[in-house]
Short mmCIF file of C-alpha atoms in Angstrom, two decimals:
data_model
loop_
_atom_site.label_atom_id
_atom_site.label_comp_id
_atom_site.label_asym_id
_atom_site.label_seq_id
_atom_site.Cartn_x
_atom_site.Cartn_y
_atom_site.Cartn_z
CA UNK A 1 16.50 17.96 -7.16
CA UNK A 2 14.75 20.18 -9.79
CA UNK A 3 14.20 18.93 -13.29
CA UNK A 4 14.79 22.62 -14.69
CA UNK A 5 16.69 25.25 -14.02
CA UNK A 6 14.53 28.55 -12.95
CA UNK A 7 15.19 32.41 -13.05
CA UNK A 8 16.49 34.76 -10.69
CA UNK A 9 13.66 36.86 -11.02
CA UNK A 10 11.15 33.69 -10.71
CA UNK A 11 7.80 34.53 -8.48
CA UNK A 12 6.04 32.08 -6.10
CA UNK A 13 3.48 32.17 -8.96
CA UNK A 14 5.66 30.81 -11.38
CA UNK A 15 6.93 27.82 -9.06
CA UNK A 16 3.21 27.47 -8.15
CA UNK A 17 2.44 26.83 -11.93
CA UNK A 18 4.88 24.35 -12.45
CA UNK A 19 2.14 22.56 -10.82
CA UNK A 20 -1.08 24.44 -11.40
CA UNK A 21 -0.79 26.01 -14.95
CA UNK A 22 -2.80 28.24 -16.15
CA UNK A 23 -4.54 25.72 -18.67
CA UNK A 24 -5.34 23.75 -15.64
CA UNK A 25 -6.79 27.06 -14.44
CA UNK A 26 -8.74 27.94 -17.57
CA UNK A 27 -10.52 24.44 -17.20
CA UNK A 28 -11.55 25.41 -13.91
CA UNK A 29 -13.23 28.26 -15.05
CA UNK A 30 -14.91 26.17 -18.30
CA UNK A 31 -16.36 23.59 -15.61
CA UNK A 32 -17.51 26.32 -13.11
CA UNK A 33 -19.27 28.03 -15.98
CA UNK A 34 -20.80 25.10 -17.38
CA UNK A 35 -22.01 23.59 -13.85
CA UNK A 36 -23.63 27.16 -13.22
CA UNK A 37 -25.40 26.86 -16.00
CA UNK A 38 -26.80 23.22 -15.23
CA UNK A 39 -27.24 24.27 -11.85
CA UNK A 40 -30.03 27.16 -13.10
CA UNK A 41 -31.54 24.99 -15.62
CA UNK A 42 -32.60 22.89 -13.09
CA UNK A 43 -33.02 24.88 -10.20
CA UNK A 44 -33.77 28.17 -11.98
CA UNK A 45 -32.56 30.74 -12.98
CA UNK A 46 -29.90 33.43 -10.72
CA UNK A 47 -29.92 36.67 -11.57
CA UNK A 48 -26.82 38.16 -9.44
CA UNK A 49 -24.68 35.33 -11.52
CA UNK A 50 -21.82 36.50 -14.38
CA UNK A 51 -19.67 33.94 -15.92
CA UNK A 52 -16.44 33.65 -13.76
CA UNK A 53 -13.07 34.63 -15.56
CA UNK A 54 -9.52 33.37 -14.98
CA UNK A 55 -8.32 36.84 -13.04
CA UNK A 56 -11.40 35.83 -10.94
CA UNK A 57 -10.61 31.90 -10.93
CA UNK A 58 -7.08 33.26 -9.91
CA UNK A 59 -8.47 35.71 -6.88
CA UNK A 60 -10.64 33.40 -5.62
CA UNK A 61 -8.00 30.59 -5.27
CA UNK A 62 -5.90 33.24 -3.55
CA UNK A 63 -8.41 33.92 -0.96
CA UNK A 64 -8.61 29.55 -0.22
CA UNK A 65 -4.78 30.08 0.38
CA UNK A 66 -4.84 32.58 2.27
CA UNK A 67 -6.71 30.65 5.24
CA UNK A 68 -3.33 28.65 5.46
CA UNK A 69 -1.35 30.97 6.22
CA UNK A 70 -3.27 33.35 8.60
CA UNK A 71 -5.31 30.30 10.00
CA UNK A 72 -9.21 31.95 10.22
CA UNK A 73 -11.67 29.72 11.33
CA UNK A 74 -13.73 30.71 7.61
CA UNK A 75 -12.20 32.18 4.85
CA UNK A 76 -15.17 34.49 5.17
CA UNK A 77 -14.20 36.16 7.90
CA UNK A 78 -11.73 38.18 5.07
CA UNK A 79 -14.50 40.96 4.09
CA UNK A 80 -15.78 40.31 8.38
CA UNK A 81 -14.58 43.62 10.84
CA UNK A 82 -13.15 40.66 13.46
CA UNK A 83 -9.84 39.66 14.61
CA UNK A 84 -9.03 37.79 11.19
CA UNK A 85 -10.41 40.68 8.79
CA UNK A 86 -8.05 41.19 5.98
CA UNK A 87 -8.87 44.60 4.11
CA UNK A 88 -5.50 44.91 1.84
CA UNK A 89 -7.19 41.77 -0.15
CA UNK A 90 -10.64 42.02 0.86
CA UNK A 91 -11.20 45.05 -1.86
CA UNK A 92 -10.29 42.42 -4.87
CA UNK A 93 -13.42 41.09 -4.78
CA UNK A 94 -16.52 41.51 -2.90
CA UNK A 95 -18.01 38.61 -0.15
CA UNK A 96 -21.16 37.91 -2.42
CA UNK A 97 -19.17 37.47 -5.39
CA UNK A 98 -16.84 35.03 -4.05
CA UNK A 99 -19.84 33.49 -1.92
CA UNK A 100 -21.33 32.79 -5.85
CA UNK A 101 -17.80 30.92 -7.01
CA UNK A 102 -17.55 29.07 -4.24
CA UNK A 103 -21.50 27.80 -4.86
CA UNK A 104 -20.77 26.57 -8.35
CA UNK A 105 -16.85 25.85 -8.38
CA UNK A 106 -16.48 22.64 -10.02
CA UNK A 107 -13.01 20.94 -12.04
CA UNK A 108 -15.48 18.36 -13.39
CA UNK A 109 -18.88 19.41 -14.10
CA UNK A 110 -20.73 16.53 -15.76
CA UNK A 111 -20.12 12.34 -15.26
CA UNK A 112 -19.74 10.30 -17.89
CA UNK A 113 -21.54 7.47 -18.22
CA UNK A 114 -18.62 5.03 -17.59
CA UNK A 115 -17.89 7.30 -14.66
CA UNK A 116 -17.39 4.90 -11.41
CA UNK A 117 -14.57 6.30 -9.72
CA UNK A 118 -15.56 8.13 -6.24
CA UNK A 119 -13.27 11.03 -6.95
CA UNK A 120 -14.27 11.44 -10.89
CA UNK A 121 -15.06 15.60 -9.82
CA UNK A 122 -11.33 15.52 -9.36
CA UNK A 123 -9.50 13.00 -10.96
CA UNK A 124 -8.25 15.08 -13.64
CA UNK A 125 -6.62 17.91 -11.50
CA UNK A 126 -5.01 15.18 -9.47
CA UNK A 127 -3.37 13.79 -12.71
CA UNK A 128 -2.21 17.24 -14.12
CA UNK A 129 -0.56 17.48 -10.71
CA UNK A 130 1.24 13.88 -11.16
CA UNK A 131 2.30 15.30 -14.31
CA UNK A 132 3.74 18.31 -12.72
CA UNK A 133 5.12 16.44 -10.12
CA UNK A 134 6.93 13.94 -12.15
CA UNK A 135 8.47 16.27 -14.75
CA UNK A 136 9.52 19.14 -12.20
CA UNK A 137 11.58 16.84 -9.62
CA UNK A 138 13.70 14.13 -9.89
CA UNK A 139 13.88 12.50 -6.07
CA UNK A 140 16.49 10.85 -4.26
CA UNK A 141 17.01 7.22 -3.71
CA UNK A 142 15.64 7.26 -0.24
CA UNK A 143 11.39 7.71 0.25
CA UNK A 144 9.13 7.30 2.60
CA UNK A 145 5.52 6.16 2.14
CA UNK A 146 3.64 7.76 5.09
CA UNK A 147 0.08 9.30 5.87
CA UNK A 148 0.89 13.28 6.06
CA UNK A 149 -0.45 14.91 9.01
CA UNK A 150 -3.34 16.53 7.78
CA UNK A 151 -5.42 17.19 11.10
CA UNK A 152 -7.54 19.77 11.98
CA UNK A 153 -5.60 23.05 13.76
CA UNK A 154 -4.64 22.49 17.07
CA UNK A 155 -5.54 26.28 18.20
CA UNK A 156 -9.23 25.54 16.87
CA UNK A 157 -9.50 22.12 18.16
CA UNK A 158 -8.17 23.87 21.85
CA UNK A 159 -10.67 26.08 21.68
CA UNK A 160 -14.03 24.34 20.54
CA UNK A 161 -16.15 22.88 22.75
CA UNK A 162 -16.98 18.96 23.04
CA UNK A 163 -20.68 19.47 21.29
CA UNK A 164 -18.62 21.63 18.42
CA UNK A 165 -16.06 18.68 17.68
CA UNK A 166 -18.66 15.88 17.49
CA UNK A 167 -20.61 17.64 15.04
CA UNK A 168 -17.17 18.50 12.90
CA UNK A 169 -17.58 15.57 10.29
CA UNK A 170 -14.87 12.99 10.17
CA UNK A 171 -13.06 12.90 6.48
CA UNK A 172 -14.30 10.35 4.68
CA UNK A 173 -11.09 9.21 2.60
CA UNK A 174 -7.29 8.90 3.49
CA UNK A 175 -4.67 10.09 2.11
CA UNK A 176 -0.86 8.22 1.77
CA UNK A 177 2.10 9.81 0.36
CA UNK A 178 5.35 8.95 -1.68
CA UNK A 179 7.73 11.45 -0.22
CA UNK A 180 11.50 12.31 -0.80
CA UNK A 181 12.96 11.82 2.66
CA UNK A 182 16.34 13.93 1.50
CA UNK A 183 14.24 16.97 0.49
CA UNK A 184 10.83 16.75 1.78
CA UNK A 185 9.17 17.02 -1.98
CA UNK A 186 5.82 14.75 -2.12
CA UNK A 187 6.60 13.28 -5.16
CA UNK A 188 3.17 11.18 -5.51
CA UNK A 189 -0.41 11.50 -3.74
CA UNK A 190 -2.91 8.32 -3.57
CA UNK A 191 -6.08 9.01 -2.23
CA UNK A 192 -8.47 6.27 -0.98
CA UNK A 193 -12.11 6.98 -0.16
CA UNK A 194 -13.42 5.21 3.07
CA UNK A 195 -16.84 4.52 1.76
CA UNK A 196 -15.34 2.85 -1.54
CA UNK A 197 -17.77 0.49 -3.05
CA UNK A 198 -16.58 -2.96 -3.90
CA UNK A 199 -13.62 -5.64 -2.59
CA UNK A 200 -11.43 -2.86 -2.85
CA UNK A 201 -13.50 -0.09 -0.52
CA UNK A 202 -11.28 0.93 3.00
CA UNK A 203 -14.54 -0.28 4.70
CA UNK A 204 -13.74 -4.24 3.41
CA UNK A 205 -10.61 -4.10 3.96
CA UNK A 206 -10.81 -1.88 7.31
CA UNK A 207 -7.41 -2.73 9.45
CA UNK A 208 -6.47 -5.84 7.34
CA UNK A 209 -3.01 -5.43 5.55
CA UNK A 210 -4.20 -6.03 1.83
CA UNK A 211 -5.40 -2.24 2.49
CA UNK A 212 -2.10 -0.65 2.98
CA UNK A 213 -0.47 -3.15 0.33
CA UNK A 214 -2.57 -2.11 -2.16
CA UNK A 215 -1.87 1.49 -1.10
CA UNK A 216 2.29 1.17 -1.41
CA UNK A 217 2.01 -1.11 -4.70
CA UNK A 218 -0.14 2.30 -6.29
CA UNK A 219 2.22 4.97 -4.78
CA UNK A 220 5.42 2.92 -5.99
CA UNK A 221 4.01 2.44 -9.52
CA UNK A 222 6.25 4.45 -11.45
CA UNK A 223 8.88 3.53 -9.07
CA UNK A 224 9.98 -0.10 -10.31
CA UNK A 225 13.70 -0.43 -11.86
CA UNK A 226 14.42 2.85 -10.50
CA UNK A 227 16.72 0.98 -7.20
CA UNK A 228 14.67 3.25 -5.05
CA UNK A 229 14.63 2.48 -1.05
CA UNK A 230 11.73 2.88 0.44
CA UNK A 231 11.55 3.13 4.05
CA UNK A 232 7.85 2.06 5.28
CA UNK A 233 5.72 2.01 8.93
CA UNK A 234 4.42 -0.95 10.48
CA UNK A 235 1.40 -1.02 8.84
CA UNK A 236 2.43 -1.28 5.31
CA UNK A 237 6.05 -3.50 6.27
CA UNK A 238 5.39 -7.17 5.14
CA UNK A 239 7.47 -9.83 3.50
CA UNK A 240 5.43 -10.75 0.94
CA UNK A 241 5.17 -6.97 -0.50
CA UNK A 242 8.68 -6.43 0.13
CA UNK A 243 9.79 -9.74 -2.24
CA UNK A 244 7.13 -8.58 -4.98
CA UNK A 245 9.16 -4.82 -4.67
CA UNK A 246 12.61 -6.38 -4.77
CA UNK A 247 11.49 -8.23 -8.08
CA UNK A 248 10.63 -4.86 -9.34
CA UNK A 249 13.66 -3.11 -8.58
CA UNK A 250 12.53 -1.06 -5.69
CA UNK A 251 13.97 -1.99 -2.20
CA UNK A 252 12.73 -1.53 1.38
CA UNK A 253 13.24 -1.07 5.11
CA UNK A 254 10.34 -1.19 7.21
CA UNK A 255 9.49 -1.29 10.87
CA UNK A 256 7.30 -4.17 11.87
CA UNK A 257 4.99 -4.57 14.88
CA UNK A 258 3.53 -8.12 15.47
CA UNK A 259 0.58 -6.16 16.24
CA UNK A 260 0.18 -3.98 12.95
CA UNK A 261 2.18 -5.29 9.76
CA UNK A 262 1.53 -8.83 8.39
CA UNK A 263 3.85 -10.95 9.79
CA UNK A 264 2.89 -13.68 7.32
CA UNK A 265 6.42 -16.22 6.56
CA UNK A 266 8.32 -14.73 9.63
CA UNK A 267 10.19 -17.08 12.09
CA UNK A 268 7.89 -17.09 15.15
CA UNK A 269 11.06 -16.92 17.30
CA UNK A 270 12.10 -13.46 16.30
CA UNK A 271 8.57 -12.10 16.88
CA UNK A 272 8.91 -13.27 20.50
CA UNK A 273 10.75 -11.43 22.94
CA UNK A 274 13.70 -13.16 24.30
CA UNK A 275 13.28 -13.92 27.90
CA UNK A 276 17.12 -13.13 29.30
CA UNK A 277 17.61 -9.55 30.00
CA UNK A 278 19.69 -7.59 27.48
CA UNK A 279 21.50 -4.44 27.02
CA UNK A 280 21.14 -1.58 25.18
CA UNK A 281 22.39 -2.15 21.25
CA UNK A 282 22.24 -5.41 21.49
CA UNK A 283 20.63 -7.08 18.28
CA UNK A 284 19.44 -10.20 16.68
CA UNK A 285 19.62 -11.56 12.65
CA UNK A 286 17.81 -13.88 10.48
CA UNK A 287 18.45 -13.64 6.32
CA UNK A 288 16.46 -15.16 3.70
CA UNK A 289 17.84 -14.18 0.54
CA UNK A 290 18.39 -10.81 0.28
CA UNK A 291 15.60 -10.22 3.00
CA UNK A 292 17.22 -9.85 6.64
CA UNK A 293 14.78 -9.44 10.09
CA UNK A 294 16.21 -7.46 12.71
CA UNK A 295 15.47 -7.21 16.61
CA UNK A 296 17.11 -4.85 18.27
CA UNK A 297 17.06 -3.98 21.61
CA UNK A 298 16.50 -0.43 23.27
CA UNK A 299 14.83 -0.07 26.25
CA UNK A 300 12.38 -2.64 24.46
CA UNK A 301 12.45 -4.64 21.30
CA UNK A 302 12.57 -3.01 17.96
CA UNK A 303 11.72 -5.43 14.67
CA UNK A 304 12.90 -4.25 11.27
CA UNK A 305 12.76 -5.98 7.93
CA UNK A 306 15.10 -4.88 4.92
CA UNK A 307 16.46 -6.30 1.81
CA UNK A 308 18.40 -2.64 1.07
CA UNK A 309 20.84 -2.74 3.76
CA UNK A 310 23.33 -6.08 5.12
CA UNK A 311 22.56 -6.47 8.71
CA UNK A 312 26.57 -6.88 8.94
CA UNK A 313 26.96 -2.93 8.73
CA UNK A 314 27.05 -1.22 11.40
CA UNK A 315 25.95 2.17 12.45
CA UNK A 316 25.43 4.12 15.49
CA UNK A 317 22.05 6.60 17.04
CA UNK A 318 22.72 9.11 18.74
CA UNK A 319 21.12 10.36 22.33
CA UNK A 320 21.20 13.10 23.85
CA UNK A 321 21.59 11.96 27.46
CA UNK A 322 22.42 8.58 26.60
CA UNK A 323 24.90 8.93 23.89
CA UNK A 324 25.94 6.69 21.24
CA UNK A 325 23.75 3.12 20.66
CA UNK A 326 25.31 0.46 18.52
CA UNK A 327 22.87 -0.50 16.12
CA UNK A 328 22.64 -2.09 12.12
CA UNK A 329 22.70 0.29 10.02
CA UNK A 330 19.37 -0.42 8.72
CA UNK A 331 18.18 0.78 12.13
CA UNK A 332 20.30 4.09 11.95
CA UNK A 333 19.38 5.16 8.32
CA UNK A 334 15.37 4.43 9.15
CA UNK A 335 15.54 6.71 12.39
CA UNK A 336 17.43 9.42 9.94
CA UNK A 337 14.75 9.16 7.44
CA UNK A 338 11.86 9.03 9.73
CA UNK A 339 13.04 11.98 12.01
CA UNK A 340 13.39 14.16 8.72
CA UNK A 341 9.20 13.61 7.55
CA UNK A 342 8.75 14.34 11.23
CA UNK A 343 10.52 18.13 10.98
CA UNK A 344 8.57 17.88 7.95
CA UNK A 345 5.21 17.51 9.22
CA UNK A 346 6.23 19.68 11.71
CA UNK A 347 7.54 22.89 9.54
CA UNK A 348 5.12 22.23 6.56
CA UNK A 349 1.53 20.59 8.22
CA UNK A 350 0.36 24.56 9.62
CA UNK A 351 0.28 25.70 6.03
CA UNK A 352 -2.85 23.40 4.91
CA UNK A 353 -5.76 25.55 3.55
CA UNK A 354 -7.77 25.86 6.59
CA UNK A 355 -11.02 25.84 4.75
CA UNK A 356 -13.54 23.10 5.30
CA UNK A 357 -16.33 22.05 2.88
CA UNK A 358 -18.68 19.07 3.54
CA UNK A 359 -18.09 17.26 -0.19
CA UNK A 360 -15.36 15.00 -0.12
CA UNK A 361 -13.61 16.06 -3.59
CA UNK A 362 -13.37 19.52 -2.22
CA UNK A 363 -11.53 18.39 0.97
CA UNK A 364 -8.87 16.50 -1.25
CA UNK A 365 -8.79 19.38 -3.44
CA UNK A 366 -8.04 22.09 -1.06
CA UNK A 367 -5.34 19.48 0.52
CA UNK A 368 -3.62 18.90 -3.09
CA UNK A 369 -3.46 22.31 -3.70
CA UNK A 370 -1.79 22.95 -0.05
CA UNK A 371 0.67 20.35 -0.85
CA UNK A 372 1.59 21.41 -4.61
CA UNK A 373 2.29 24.82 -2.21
CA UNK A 374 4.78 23.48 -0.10
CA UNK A 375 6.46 21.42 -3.03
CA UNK A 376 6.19 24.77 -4.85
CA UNK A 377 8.36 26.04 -2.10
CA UNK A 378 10.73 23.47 -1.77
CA UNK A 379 11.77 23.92 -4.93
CA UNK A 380 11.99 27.45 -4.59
CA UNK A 381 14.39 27.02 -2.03
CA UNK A 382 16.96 25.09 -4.11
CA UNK A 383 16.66 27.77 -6.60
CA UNK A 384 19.09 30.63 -7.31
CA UNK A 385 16.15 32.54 -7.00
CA UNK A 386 15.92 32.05 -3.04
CA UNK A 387 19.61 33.45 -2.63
CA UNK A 388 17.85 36.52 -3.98
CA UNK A 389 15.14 36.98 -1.88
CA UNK A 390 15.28 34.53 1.02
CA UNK A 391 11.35 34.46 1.51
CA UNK A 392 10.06 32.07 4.51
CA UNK A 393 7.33 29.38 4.48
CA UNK A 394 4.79 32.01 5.34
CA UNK A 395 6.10 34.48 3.54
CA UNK A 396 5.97 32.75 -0.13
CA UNK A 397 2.43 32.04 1.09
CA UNK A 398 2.06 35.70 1.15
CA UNK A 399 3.64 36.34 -1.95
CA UNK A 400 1.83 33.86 -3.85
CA UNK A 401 -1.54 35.11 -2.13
CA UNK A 402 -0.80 38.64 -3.72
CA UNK A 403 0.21 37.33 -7.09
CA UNK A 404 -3.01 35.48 -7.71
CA UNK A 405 -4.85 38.45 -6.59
CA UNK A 406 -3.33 40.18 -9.02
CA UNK A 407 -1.18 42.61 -6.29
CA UNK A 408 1.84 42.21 -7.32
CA UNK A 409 3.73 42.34 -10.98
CA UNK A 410 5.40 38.77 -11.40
CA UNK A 411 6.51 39.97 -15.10
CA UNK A 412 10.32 39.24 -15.20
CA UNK A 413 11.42 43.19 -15.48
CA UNK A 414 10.04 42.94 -11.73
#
């Protein structure tokens, strides 16, 4: 749960800025300056350009998140006269003026000379946000390491036409989560650019499992001697990652798939389906060590691999027209765990910043920011503060919205 204990009177800005402080803020506004400024020298000068200031850095950041919670195709269409026209906030700020900070909005200006990281223009927001992460939530002993669902919005996806959704451009990096499967709090990002140069790039190592082992052993990190469990998908479950996390400290429970993981140093005759029909529940063992492989039957064959959970347990999942299926309890508490990032993705996935720019380090930008929201959020829930006020998903998205806009008073006499 939470690290610190927060106010009654706390705003959706102040769990916001556990995350995004304002000296994060103020940088923004440095870099935006200074990239104007390089911008003109080079391209000349532009008149209708003033230095940006943090009430402005704040308003225009509030207009980005606004787009997730009202869903318009273009966070333009605020200051348009259509169906997604927003005058209460429109008046903040006028259309050209936030057209001009969205032109030159940079976190990192200038590269350094050493500079080879793809994501260098964002790097050191992503870091602050670690930071923020880390020191405002301390996460249970069950995670999941997953892909969020990030996707497009349905409703605009419905409604554009074939021509439309070819020329949408596909993202051009992926990005994996560490994720608190009790609570829901993203507790570490790790981004990976497709078009990585080097051994390393997603193109090398496209649908070969060093890709996604390289992916866990970066979001478990700062995980080792910590006796976490970390429940994993097919394509990241393999026994050779699994033995390097157990010497670490960190155990696992993973679904396999003799298609997807790397089934390097498994017996041959559990990957096989046994030819004799079998019944529902029914289940077979192997144990190396620690490590036990599990096939269990229901209506098909189910392969799990855990050294966090002895295969001797028992547990039970439960149908709704089918009722109770014996199972090991490995295979219960991964169905538990999964189910909960699915209500997850399901509750939290409509509130991602529906604005789309073509450069890469905005994308994961405007997706970092939508997820320090909803952690934001989370926390405000298990806060006295929500037995106060009782605000919904969309409605802290409203409140915070106002805040940065400068709408509402968030001073603690509030």
């Amino acid at each position: 749960g939470p690290t610190r204990k927060m106010p009654l009177t706390a705003s959706a800005m102040d769990f916001f800025q556990l995350f995004v402080p304002d000296n994060v803020l103020k940088n923004m506004v440095v870099q935006t300056n200074m990239y104007a400024k390089k911008y003109q020298e080079r391209f000349g000068s532009d008149d209708a350009w003033i230095d940006v200031t943090l009430t402005e850095m704040k308003a225009f950041l509030g207009y980005m998140i606004s787009t997730s919670i009202h869903h318009c195709e273009s966070v333009l269409s605020i200051w348009s006269s259509g169906f997604y026209s927003n005058k209460s906030i429109a008046l903040i700020m006028t259309q050209s003026r936030f057209e001009k900070i969205l032109k030159y909005f940079h976190i990192v200006a200038f590269r350094s000379s050493q500079t080879t990281h793809g994501l260098y223009k964002i790097q050191p927001f992503l870091d602050s946000l670690q930071n923020g992460f880390d020191s405002a939530f301390r996460p249970s002993q069950a995670q999941v390491l997953h892909e969020p669902l990030i996707d497009e919005d349905p409703v605009f996806i419905a409604t554009c036409t074939e021509r439309e959704l070819r020329k949408r451009k596909k993202r051009k990096f992926s990005l994996w989560v560490r994720q608190c499967s009790s609570t829901g709090f993203i507790c570490q990002i790790y981004v990976h650019l497709k078009e990585g140069s080097g051994a390393d790039g997603l193109d090398a190592l496209k649908n070969k499992p060093q890709l996604h082992s390289m992916v866990a052993k970066s979001l478990c990190q700062n995980a080792s001697g910590k006796n976490y469990i970390i429940f994993t998908g097919p394509s990241i479950t393999s026994l050779n990652l699994f033995e390097e996390f157990e010497k670490q400290g960190i155990y696992c429970c993973g679904l396999l798939s003799t298609r997807k993981s790397d089934c390097t140093g498994l017996p041959p005759c559990m990957l096989n389906n046994s030819e004799t029909p079998q019944s529902r529940g029914q289940y077979r063992i192997r144990m190396k060590g620690n490590m036990s492989l599990i096939c269990w039957y229901n209506k098909g064959h189910f392969r799990f691999l855990t050294n966090a959970y002895s295969p001797v347990q028992q547990g039970v999942i439960i149908k709704r027209k089918s009722g109770e299926i014996p199972c090991p309890l490995a295979v219960e508490a991964f169905a538990a765990h999964l189910s909960y990032i699915c209500k997850y993705d399901d509750k939290y996935s409509k509130y991602f910043i529906s604005h789309k720019p073509n450069k890469t380090w905005q994308q994961v930008f405007w997706f970092a920011i939508s997820i320090a929201i909803n952690n934001a959020y989370i926390l405000y829930k298990m806060s006295e503060a929500y037995h106060v006020t009782r605000y919904s998903r969309a409605q802290f998205g409203e409140r915070l919205v106002k805040e940065l806009l400068g709408l509402e008073d968030t001073s603690p006499s509030h």
